[in-house]
mmCIF file of C-alpha atoms and ligand atoms in Angstrom:
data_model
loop_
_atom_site.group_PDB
_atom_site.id
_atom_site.type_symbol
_atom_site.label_atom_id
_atom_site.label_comp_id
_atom_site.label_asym_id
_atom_site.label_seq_id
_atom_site.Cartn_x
_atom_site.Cartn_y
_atom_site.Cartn_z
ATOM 1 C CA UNK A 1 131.014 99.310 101.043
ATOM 2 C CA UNK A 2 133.558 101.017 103.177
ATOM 3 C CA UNK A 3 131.812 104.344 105.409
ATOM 4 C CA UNK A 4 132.395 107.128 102.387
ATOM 5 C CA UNK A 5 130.071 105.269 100.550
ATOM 6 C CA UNK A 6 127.626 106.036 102.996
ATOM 7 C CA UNK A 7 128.902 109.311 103.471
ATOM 8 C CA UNK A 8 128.408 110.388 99.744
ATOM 9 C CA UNK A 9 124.825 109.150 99.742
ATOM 10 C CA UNK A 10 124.145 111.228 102.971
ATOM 11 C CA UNK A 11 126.050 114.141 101.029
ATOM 12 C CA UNK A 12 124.152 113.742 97.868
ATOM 13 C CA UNK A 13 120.882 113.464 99.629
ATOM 14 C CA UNK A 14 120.755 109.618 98.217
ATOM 15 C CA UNK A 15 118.930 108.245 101.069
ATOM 16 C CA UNK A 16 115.999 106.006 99.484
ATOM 17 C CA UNK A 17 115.944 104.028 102.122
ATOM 18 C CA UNK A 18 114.421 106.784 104.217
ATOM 19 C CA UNK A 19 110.911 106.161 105.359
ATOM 20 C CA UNK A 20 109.290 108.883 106.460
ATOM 21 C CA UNK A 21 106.783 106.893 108.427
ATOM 22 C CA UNK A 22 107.658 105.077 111.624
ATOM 23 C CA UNK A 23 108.641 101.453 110.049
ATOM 24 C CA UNK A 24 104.879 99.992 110.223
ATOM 25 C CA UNK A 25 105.314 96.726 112.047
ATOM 26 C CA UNK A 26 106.979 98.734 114.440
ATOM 27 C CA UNK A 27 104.463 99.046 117.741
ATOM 28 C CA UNK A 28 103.228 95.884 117.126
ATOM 29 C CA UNK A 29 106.874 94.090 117.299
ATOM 30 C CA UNK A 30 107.211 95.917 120.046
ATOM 31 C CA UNK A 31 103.613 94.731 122.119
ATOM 32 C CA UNK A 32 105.011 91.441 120.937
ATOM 33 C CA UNK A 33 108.304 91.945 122.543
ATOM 34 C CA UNK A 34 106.448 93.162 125.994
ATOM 35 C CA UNK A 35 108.928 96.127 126.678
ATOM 36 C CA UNK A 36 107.860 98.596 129.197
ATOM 37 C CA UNK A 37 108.605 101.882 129.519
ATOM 38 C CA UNK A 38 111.413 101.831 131.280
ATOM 39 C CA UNK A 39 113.500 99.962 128.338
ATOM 40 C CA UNK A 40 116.873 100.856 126.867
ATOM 41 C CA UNK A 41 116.812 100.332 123.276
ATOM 42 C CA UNK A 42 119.899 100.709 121.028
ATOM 43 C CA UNK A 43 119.843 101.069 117.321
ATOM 44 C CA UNK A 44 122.778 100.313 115.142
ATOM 45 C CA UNK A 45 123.089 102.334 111.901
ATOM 46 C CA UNK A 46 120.779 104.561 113.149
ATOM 47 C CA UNK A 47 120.271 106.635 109.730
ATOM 48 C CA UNK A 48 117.233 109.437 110.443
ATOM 49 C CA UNK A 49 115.198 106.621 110.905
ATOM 50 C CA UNK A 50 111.356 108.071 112.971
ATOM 51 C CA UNK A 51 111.777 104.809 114.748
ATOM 52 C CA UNK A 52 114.085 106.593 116.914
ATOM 53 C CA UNK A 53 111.232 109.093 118.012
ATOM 54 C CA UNK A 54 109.011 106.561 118.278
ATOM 55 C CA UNK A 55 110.986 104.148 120.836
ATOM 56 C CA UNK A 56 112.079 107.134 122.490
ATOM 57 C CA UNK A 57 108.205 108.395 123.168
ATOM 58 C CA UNK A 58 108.101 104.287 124.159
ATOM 59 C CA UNK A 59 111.051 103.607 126.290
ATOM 60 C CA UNK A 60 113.282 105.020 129.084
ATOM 61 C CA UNK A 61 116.257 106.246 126.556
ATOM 62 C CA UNK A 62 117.056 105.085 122.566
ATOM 63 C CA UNK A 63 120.425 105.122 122.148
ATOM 64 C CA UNK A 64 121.326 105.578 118.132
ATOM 65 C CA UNK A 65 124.953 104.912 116.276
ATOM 66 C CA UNK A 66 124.867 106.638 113.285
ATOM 67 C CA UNK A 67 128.298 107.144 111.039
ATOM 68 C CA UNK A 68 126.928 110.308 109.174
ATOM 69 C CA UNK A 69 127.165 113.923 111.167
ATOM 70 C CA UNK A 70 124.425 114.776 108.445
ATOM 71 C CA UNK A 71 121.799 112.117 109.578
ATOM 72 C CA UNK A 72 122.182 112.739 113.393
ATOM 73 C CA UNK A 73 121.439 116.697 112.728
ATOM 74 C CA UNK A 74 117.926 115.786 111.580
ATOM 75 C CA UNK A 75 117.046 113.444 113.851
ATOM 76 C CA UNK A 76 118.149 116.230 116.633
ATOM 77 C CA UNK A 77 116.266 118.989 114.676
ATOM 78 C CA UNK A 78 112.799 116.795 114.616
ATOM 79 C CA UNK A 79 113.504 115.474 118.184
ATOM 80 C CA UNK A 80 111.685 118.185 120.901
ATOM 81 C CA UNK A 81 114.576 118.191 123.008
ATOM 82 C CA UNK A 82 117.830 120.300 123.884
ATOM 83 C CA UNK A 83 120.758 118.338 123.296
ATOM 84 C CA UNK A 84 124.529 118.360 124.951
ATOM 85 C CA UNK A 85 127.586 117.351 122.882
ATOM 86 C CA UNK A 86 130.398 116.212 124.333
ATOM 87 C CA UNK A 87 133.540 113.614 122.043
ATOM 88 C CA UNK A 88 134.818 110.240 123.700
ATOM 89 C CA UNK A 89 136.505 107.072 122.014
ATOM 90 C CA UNK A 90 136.621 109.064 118.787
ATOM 91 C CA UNK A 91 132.401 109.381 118.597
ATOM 92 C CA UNK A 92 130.755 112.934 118.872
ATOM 93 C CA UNK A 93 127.643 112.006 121.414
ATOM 94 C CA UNK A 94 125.103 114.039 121.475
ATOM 95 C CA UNK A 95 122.331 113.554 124.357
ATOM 96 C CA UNK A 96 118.672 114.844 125.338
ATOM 97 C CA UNK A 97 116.797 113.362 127.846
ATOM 98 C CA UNK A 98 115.214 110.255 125.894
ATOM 99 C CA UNK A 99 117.873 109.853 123.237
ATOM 100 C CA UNK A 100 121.502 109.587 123.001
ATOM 101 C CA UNK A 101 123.146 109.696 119.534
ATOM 102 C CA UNK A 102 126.908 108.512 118.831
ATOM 103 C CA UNK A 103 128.185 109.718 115.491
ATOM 104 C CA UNK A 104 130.816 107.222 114.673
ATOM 105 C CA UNK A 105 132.002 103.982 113.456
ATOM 106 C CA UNK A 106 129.426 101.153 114.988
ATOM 107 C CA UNK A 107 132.340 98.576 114.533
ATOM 108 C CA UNK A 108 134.132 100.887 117.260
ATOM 109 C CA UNK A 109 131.349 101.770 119.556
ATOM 110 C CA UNK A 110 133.307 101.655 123.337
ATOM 111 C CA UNK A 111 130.936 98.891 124.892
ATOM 112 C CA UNK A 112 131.982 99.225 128.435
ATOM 113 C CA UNK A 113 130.941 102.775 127.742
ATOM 114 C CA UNK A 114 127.393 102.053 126.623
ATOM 115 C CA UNK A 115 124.637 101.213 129.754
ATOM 116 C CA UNK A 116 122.766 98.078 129.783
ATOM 117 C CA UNK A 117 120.305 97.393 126.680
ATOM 118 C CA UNK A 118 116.970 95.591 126.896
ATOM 119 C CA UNK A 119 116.696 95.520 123.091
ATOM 120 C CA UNK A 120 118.830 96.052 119.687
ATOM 121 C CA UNK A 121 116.590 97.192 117.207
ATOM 122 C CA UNK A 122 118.585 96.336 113.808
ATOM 123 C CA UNK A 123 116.326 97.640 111.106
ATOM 124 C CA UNK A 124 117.801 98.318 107.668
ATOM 125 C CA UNK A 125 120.956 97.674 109.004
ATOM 126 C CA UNK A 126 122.635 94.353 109.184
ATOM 127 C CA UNK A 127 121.382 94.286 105.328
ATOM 128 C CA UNK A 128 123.073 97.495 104.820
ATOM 129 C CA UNK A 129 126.387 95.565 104.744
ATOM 130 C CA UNK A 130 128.284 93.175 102.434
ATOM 131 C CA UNK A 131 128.831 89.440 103.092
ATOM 132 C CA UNK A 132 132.521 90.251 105.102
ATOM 133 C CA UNK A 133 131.361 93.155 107.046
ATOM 134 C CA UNK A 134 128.867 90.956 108.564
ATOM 135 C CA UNK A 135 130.682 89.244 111.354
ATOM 136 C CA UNK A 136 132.145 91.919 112.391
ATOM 137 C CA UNK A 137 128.875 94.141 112.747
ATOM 138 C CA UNK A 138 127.354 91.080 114.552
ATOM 139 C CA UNK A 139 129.844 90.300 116.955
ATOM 140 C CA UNK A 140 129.828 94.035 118.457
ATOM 141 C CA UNK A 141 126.358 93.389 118.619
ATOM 142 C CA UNK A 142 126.661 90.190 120.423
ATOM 143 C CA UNK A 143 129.714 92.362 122.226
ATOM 144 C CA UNK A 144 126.880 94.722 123.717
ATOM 145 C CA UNK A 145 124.472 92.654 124.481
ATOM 146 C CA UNK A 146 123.966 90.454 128.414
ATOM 147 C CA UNK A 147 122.053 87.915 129.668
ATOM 148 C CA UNK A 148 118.478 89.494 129.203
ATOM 149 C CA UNK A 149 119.366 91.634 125.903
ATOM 150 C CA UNK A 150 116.887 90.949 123.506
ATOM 151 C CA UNK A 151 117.357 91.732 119.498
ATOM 152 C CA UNK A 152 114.838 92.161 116.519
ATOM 153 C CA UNK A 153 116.985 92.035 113.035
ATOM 154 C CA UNK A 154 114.875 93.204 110.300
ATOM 155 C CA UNK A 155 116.191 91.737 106.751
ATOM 156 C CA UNK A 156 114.958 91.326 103.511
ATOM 157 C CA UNK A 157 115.587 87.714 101.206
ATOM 158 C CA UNK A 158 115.627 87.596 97.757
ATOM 159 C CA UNK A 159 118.185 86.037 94.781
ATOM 160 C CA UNK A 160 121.338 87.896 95.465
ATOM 161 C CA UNK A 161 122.389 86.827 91.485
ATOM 162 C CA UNK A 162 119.336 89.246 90.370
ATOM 163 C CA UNK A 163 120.216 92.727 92.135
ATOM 164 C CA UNK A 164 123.369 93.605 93.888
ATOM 165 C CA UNK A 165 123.001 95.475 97.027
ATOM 166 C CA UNK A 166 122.522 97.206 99.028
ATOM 167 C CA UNK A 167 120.228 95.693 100.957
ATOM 168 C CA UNK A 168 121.884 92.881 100.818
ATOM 169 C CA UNK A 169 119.696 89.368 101.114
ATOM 170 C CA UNK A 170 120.454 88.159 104.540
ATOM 171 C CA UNK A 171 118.557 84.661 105.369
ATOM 172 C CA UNK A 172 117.983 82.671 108.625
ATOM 173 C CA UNK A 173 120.901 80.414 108.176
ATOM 174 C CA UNK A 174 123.595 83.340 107.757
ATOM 175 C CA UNK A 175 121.805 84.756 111.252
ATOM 176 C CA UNK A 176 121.993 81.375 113.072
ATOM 177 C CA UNK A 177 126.284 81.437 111.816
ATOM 178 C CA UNK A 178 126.297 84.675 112.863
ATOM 179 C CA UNK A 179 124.162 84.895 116.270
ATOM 180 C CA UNK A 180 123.045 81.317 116.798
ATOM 181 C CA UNK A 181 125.560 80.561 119.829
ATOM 182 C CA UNK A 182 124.443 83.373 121.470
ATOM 183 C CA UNK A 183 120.793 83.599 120.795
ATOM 184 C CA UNK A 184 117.704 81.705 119.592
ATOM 185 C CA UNK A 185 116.033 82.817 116.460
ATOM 186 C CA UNK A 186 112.314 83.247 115.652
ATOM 187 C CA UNK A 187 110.583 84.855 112.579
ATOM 188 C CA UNK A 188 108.189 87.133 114.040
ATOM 189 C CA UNK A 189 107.004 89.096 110.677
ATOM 190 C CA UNK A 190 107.359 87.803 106.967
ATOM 191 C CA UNK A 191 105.675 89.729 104.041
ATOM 192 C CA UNK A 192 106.196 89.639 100.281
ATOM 193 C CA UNK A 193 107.596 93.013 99.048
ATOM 194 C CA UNK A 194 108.288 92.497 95.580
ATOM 195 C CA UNK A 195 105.300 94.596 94.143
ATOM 196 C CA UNK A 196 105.084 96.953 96.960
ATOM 197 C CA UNK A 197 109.174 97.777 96.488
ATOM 198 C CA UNK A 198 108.915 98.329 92.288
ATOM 199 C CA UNK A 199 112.399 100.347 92.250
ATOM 200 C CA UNK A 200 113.660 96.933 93.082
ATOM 201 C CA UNK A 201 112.388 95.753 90.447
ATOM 202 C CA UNK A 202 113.755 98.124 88.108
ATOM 203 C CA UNK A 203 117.612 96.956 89.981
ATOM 204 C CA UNK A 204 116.494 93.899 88.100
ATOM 205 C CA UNK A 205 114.689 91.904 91.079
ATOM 206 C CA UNK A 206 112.204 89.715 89.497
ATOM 207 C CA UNK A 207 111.666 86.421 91.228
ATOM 208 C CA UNK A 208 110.723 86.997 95.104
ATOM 209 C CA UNK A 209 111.485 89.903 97.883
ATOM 210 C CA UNK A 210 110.535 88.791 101.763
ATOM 211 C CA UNK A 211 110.764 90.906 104.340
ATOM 212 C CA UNK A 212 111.785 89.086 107.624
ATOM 213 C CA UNK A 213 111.326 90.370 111.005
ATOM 214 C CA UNK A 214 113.101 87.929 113.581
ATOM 215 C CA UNK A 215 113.227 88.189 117.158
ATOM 216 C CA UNK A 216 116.412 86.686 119.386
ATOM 217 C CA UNK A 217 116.297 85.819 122.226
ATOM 218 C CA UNK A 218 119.541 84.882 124.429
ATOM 219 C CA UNK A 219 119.685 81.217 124.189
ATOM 220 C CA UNK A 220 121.056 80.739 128.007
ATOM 221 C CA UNK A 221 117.129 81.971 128.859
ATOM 222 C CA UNK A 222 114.146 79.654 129.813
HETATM 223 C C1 SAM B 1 120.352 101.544 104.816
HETATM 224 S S1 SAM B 1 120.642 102.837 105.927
HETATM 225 C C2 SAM B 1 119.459 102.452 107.201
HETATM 226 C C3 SAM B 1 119.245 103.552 108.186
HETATM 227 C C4 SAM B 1 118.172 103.258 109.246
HETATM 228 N N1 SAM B 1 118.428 102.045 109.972
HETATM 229 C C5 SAM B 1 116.796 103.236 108.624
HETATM 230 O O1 SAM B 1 116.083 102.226 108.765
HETATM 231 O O2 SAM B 1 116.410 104.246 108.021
HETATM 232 C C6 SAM B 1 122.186 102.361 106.649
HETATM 233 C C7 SAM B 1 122.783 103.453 107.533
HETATM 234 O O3 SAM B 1 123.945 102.949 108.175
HETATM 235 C C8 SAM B 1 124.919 103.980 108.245
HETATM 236 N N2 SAM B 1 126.196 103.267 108.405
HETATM 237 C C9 SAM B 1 126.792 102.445 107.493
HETATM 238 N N3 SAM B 1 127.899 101.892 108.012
HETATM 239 C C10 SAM B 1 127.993 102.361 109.292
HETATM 240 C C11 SAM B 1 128.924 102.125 110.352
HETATM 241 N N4 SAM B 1 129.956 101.302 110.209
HETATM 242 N N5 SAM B 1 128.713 102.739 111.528
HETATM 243 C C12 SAM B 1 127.658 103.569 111.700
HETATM 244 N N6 SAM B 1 126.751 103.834 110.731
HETATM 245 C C13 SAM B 1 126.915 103.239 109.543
HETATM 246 C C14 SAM B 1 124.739 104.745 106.953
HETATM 247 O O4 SAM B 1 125.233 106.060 107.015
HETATM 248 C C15 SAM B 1 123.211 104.708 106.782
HETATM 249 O O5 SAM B 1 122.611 105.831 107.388
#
């Protein structure tokens, strides 16, 4: 799943992962998470995602990575803000007062350019990926985070043998490899999604679909 796959669905308008609600569990994660309004919130594989709008009305300033020029337009044309462009490190950024938006590679996001984050928000994104592009997404992750960076992964679990991806099924044990000596894991939101989700169904899905919410925490903390 190299980045002109994702580049072709943005140009064909194949984006049916879209929601064009704010993801529902959202504000409650968030009460949960007891974030203030000062935050800074990063979110990986941004898409056009109205979470963005919505941490940005919530926190000090959303930062958003985003690979497809096409995405990051809409998010800037429903956003109420004036934004400045400027190119570093091989990203266009684009910036308002509440948001910032780097149109690039996530893999190569420039950490020591990137402030301080209170939380990653990794919704519909670590699934987005296949089994070897994984580690790599994780470990910039784990690259940006400090001592006090908090990070909720959103992923979904199902029998890999009866759909291909993506979303890929992503379990608990494949985040502990991945973030475990960094962070400690809880499962803060499970639901069933099999009958809600039926054009998963008709990828041949059949036996179970969970949606997982889990929260880390960095395991050096309390
Ligand atoms: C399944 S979509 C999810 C988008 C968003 N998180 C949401 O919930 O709507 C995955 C997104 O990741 C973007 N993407 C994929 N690989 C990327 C990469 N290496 N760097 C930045 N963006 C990437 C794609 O263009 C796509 O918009």
């Amino acid at each position: 799943m190299e980045i002109s796959y994702w580049q072709s669905r943005w140009e064909k308008g194949n984006t049916g992962w879209h929601m064009d609600t704010v993801y529902p569990p959202l504000p409650n994660l968030w009460n949960h998470l007891g974030m203030n309004a000062e935050a800074q919130v990063l979110v990986p594989l941004c898409g056009k995602s109205l979470d963005l709008l919505w941490l940005a009305d919530h926190c000090d300033t959303v930062t958003g990575v985003e690979v497809s020029p096409k995405a990051l337009q809409y998010v800037m044309q429903e956003h109420n803000e004036s934004f400045a462009q400027d190119y570093s490190h091989g990203f266009s950024i684009y910036r308002s007062d509440s948001l910032v938006l780097w149109q690039g590679d996530y893999a190569k996001l420039p950490a020591d350019q990137i402030p301080s984050q209170d939380l990653i928000y990794d919704k519909a994104s670590i699934i987005a990926l296949p089994a070897e592009k994984r580690s790599r997404h994780a470990n910039k992750t784990i690259e940006l985070s400090n001592s006090d960076t908090q990070l909720l992964i959103q992923t979904f679990e199902y029998n890999q043998s009866e759909m291909s991806g993506p979303p890929f099924s992503v379990d608990e044990q494949e985040l502990k490899k991945l973030f475990g000596h960094w962070f400690k894991l809880k499962c803060i939101h499970e639901q069933s999604k099999l009958e809600e989700l039926q054009k998963f169904k008709r990828r041949g899905l059949s036996s179970f679909l969970t949606e997982k919410v889990f929260h880390l925490t960095p395991s050096n903390s309390g």
